[in-house]
XYZ file of C-alpha atoms in Angstrom:
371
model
C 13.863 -15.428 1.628
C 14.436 -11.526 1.289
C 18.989 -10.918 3.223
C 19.407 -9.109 5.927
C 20.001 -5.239 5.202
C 21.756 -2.848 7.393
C 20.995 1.211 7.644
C 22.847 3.710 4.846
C 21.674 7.836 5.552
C 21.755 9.169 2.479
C 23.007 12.872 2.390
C 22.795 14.368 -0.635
C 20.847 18.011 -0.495
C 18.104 17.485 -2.374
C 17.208 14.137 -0.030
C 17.942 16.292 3.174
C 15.646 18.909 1.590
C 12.582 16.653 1.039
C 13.039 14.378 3.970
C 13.887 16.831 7.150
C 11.090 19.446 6.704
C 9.472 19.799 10.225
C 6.274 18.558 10.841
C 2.554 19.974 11.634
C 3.065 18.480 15.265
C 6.676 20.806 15.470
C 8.699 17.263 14.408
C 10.662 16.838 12.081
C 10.202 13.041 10.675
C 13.057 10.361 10.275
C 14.887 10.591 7.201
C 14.463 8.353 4.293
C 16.565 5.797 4.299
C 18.214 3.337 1.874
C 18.896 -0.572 2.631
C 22.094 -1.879 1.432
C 22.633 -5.429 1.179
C 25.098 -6.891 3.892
C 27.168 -8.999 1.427
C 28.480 -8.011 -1.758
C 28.193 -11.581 -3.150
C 24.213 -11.407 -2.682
C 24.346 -7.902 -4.718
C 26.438 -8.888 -6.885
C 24.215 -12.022 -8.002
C 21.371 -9.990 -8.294
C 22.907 -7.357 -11.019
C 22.360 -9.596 -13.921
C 18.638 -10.609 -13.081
C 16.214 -8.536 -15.722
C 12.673 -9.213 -13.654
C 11.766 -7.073 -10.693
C 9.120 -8.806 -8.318
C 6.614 -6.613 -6.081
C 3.840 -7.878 -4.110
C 1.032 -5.699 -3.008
C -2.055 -5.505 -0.674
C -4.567 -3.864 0.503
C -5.833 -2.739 4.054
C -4.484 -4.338 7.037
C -6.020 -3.363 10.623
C -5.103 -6.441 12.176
C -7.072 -5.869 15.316
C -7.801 -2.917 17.808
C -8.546 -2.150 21.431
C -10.821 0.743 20.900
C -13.992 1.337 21.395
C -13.553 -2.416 22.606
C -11.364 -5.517 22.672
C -11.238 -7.312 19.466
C -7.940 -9.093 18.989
C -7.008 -12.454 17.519
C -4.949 -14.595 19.616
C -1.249 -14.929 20.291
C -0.269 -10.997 19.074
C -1.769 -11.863 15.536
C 0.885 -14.441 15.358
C -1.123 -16.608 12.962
C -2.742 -14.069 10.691
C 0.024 -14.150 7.600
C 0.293 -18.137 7.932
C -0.876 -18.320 4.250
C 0.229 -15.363 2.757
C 3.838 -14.365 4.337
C 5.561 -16.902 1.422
C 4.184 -14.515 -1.316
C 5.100 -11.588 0.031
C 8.652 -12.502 1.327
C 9.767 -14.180 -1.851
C 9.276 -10.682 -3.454
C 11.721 -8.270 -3.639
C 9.457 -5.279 -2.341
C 6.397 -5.739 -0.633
C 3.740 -3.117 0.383
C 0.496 -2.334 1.973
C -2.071 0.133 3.537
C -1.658 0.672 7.556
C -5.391 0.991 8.233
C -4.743 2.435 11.514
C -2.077 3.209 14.046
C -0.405 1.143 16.524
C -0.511 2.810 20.011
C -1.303 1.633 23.186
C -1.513 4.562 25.952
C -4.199 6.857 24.209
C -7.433 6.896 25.371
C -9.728 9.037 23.430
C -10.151 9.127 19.509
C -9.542 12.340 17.923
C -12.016 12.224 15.571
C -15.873 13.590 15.592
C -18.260 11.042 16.879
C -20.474 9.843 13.715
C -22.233 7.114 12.489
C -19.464 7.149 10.070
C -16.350 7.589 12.074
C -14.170 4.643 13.305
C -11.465 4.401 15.118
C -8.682 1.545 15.299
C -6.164 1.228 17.670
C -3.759 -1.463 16.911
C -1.317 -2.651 20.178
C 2.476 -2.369 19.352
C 2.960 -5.936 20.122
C 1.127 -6.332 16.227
C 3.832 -4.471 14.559
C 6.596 -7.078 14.333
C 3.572 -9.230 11.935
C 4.212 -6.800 9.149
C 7.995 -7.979 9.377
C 7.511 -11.061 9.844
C 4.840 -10.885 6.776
C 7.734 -9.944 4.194
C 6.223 -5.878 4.450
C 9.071 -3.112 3.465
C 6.765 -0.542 2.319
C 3.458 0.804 3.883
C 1.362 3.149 3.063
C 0.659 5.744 5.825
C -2.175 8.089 3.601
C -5.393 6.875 4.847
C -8.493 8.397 6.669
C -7.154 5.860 9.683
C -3.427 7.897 10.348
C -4.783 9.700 12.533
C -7.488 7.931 14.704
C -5.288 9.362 18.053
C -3.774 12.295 16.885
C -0.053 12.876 16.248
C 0.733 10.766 19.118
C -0.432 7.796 17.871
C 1.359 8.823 14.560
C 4.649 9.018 16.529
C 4.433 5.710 17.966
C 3.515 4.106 14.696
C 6.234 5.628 13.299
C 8.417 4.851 16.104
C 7.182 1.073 15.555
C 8.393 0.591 12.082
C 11.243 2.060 12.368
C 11.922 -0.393 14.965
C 11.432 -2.936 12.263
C 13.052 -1.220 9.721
C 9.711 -0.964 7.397
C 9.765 2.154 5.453
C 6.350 4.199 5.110
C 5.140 7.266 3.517
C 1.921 9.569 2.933
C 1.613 12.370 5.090
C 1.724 16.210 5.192
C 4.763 17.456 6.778
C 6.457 13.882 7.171
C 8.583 11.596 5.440
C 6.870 12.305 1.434
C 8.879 9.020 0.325
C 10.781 6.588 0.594
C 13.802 4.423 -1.178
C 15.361 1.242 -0.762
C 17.666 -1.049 -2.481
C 17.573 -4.059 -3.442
C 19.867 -6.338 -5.507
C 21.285 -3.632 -7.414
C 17.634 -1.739 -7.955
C 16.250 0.661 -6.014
C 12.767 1.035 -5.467
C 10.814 4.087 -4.805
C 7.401 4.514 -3.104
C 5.149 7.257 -1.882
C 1.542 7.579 -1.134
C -1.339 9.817 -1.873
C -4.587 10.241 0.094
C -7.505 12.250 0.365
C -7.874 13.628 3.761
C -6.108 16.877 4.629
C -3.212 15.439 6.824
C -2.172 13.165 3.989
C -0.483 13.688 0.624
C -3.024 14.287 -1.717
C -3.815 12.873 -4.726
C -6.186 16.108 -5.975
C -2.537 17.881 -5.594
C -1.354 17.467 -9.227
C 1.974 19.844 -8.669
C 2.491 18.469 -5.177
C 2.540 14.620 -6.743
C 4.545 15.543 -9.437
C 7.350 17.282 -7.392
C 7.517 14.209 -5.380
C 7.746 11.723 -8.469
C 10.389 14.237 -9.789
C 12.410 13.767 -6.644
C 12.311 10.048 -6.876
C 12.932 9.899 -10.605
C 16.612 10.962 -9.665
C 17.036 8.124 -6.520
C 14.662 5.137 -8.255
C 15.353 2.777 -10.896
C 11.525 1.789 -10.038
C 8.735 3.879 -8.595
C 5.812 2.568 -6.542
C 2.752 4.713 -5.823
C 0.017 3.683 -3.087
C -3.143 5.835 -2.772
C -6.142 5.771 -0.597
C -9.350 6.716 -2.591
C -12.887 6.038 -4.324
C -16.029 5.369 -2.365
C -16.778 2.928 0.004
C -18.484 -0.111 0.324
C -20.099 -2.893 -2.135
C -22.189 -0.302 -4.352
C -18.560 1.468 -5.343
C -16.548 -1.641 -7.071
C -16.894 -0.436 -9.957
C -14.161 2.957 -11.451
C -15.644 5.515 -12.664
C -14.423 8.003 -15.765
C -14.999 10.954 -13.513
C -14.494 12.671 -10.211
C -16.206 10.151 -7.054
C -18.127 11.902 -4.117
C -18.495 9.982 -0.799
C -20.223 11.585 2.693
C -19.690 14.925 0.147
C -15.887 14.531 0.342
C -14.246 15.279 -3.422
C -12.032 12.202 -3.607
C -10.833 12.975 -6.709
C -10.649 10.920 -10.135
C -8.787 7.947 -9.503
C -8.297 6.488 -13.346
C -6.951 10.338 -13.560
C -4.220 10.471 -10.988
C -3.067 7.266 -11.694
C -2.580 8.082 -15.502
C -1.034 11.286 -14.272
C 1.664 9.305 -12.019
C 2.918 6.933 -15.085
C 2.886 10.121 -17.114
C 4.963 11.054 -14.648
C 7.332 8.364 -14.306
C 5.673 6.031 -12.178
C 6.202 2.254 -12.770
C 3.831 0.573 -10.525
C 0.629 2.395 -9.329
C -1.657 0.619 -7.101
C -4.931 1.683 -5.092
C -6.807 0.606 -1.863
C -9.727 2.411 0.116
C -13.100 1.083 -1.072
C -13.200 -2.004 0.973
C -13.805 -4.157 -2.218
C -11.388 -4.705 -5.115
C -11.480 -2.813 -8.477
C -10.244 -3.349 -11.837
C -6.758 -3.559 -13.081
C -5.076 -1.611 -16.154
C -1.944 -1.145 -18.303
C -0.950 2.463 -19.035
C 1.847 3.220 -21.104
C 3.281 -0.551 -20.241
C 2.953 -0.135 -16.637
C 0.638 -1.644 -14.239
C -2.305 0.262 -12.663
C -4.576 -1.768 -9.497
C -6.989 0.313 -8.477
C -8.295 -1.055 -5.384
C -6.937 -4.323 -4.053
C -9.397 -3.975 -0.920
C -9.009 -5.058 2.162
C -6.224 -7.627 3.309
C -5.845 -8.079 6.872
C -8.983 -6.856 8.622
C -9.959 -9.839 10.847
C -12.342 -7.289 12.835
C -14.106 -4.265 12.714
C -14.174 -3.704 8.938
C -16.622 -5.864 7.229
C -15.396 -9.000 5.539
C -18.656 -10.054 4.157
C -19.041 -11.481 0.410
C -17.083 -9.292 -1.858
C -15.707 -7.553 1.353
C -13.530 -10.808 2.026
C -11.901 -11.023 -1.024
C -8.198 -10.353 -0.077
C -5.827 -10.845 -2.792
C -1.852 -10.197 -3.186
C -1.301 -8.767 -6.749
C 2.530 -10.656 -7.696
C 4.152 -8.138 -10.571
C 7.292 -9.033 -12.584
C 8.646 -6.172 -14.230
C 12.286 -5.596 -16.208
C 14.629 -3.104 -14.576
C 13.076 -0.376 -16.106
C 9.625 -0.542 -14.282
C 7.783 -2.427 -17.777
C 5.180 -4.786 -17.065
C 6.321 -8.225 -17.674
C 3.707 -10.211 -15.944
C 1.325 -10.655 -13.258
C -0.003 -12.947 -10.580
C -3.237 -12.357 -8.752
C -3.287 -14.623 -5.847
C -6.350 -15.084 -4.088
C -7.538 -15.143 -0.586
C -10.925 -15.061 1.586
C -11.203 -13.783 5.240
C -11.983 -15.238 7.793
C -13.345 -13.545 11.020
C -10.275 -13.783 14.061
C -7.796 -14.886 11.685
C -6.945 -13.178 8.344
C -6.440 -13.977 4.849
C -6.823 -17.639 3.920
C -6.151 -19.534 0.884
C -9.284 -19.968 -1.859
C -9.217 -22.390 -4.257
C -11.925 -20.940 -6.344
C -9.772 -17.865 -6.922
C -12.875 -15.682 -6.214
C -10.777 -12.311 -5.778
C -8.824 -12.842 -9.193
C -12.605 -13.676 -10.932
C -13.909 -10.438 -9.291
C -10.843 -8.442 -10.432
C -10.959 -10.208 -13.894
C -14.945 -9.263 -14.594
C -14.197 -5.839 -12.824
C -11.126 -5.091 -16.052
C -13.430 -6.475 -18.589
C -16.279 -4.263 -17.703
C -14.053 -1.074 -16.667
C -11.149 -1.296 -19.157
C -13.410 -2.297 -22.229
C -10.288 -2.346 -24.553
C -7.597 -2.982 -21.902
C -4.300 -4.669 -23.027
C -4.365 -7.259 -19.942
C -6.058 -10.496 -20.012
C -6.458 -12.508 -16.733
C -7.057 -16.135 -16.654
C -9.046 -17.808 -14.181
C -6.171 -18.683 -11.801
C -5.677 -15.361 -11.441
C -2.434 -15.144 -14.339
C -2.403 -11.784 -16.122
C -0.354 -11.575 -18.875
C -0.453 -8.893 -22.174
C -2.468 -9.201 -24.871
């Protein structure tokens, strides 16, 4: 069970600097902030652990009231029931917001298309992610901002709330930090719409890992890319095109973010999981598909698969080992266990055919460990 943590500002300049910049909508977002252990007995037992543990998802839309109704029942209450040990054992745990959570907009911003969807989550959902073991989420998506800057505010207003830290858009918070046990942990998130951090930004991404490369003993990156759909599992070497969007190359920025001084890089946005990779001894996902997504996004075959990738690294961000834990969805009600470890054989044939001579080897329980 992750202790309770209580609220440190941190004020040195160059945080200030990064963190109170005012945003596109004239606000200026809430500061990054660190959590400090409440006892120093719990801290000080974790100084002399080595291994680092991080658990990571996917999407999560956990339901939405727009264009229509289609909510499981009880608030969501029973939609982590299977997965909320793994992620609250870990020390950090993050996920992709697919979505915002807003209840008193009416009207989508975005164009009507055959393509466009909207998801409005109600705020009563947000205290799931807590409850799920989340500390991280990734904000970058092509979801942010379904209901305009609004519905950005009162997401943002909702995990603060909860105390979840997020990151990934233009003119808001561009990271994040918090501490655990002696370690701090860094994230930030990359997308490829306008309003987010983007990945195609090589200086931008770099400035921001350069930041947290003074603050972080570990840095996480999220990003939101690739194509979408069944036909787009497999990573390309070069640059991917969907409805004639540039979404960058993926295998490239993430290479670019351990070159960089990321530790853990990991990838959601196709709707179907991708291969995994180790760079420079550090972990690489590249799409961990969707999680949480009990309506409106397709959880068909491949669609379903919903795993939590479990990484153990030392204290300086090295891979150590891995855990690829595997769920299907079901329709109403989230991930649920499989005992035929479907998402970690899909990931496993996905590295063998993508990362020809990879240094990972995954076993069919879903164990990855170096070669």
């Amino acid at each position: 069970m992750k202790p309770h943590f209580t609220f440190i500002f941190l004020c040195a300049s160059m945080l200030t600097a990064a963190c109170t910049m005012t945003g596109s909508d004239g606000k200026a977002p809430a500061p990054v902030v660190v959590y400090q252990q409440d006892t120093a007995s719990d801290s000080t037992a974790r100084q002399h652990v080595d291994t680092c543990v991080m658990a990571l998802t996917g999407d999560i839309m956990m339901g939405t009231t727009y264009p229509e109704h289609a909510l499981p029942p009880d608030d969501g209450a029973a939609l982590f029931a299977d997965t909320k040990d793994i992620l609250r054992r870990a020390d950090i745990a993050a996920g992709n917001l697919e979505g915002t959570f807003c209840d008193t907009l009416g009207i989508t911003k975005k164009k009507d298309s055959e393509h466009s969807y909207s998801f409005r989550t109600p705020v009563e959902f947000a205290p799931r992610l807590k409850e799920a073991g989340y500390d991280f989420i990734c904000m970058a998506n092509n979801h942010a901002l379904d209901f305009g800057y609004d519905g950005v505010r009162s997401t943002e207003a909702e995990l603060d709330k909860l105390g979840i830290r997020y990151a990934g858009l233009q003119g808001r918070n561009k990271f994040a930090v918090a501490e655990r046990g002696g370690v701090r942990y860094g994230f930030c998130a990359f997308g490829h719409n306008s309003y987010t951090l983007r990945h195609r930004e090589e200086n931008k991404v770099k400035e921001i890992l350069d930041t947290l490369r003074t603050m972080a003993d570990i840095i996480i990156v999220s990003f939101h890319g690739g194509g979408e759909g069944k036909e787009y599992s497999h990573l390309p070497y070069d640059k991917e095109k969907y409805l004639n969007e540039d979404r960058g190359s993926l295998r490239k920025f993430a290479r670019f973010c351990i070159d960089n001084g990321a530790d853990v890089v990991f990838g959601h946005g196709p709707h179907v999981v991708r291969c995994v990779e180790l760079y420079k001894d550090r972990i690489i996902a590249y799409s961990l598909g969707n999680f949480c997504t009990p309506y409106a996004i397709s959880i068909a075959g491949i669609s379903g698969f919903a795993p939590i990738l479990e990484v153990k690294t030392d204290r300086q961000g090295r891979f150590l080992t891995g855990q690829i834990h595997s769920f299907m969805q079901r329709k109403g009600e989230g991930p649920r266990k499989d005992a035929a470890h479907n998402a970690a054989r899909q990931i496993a044939s996905l590295t063998q055919t993508d990362v020809p001579d990879g240094k990972l080897r995954i076993d069919t329980n879903g164990k990855i460990t170096k070669k």
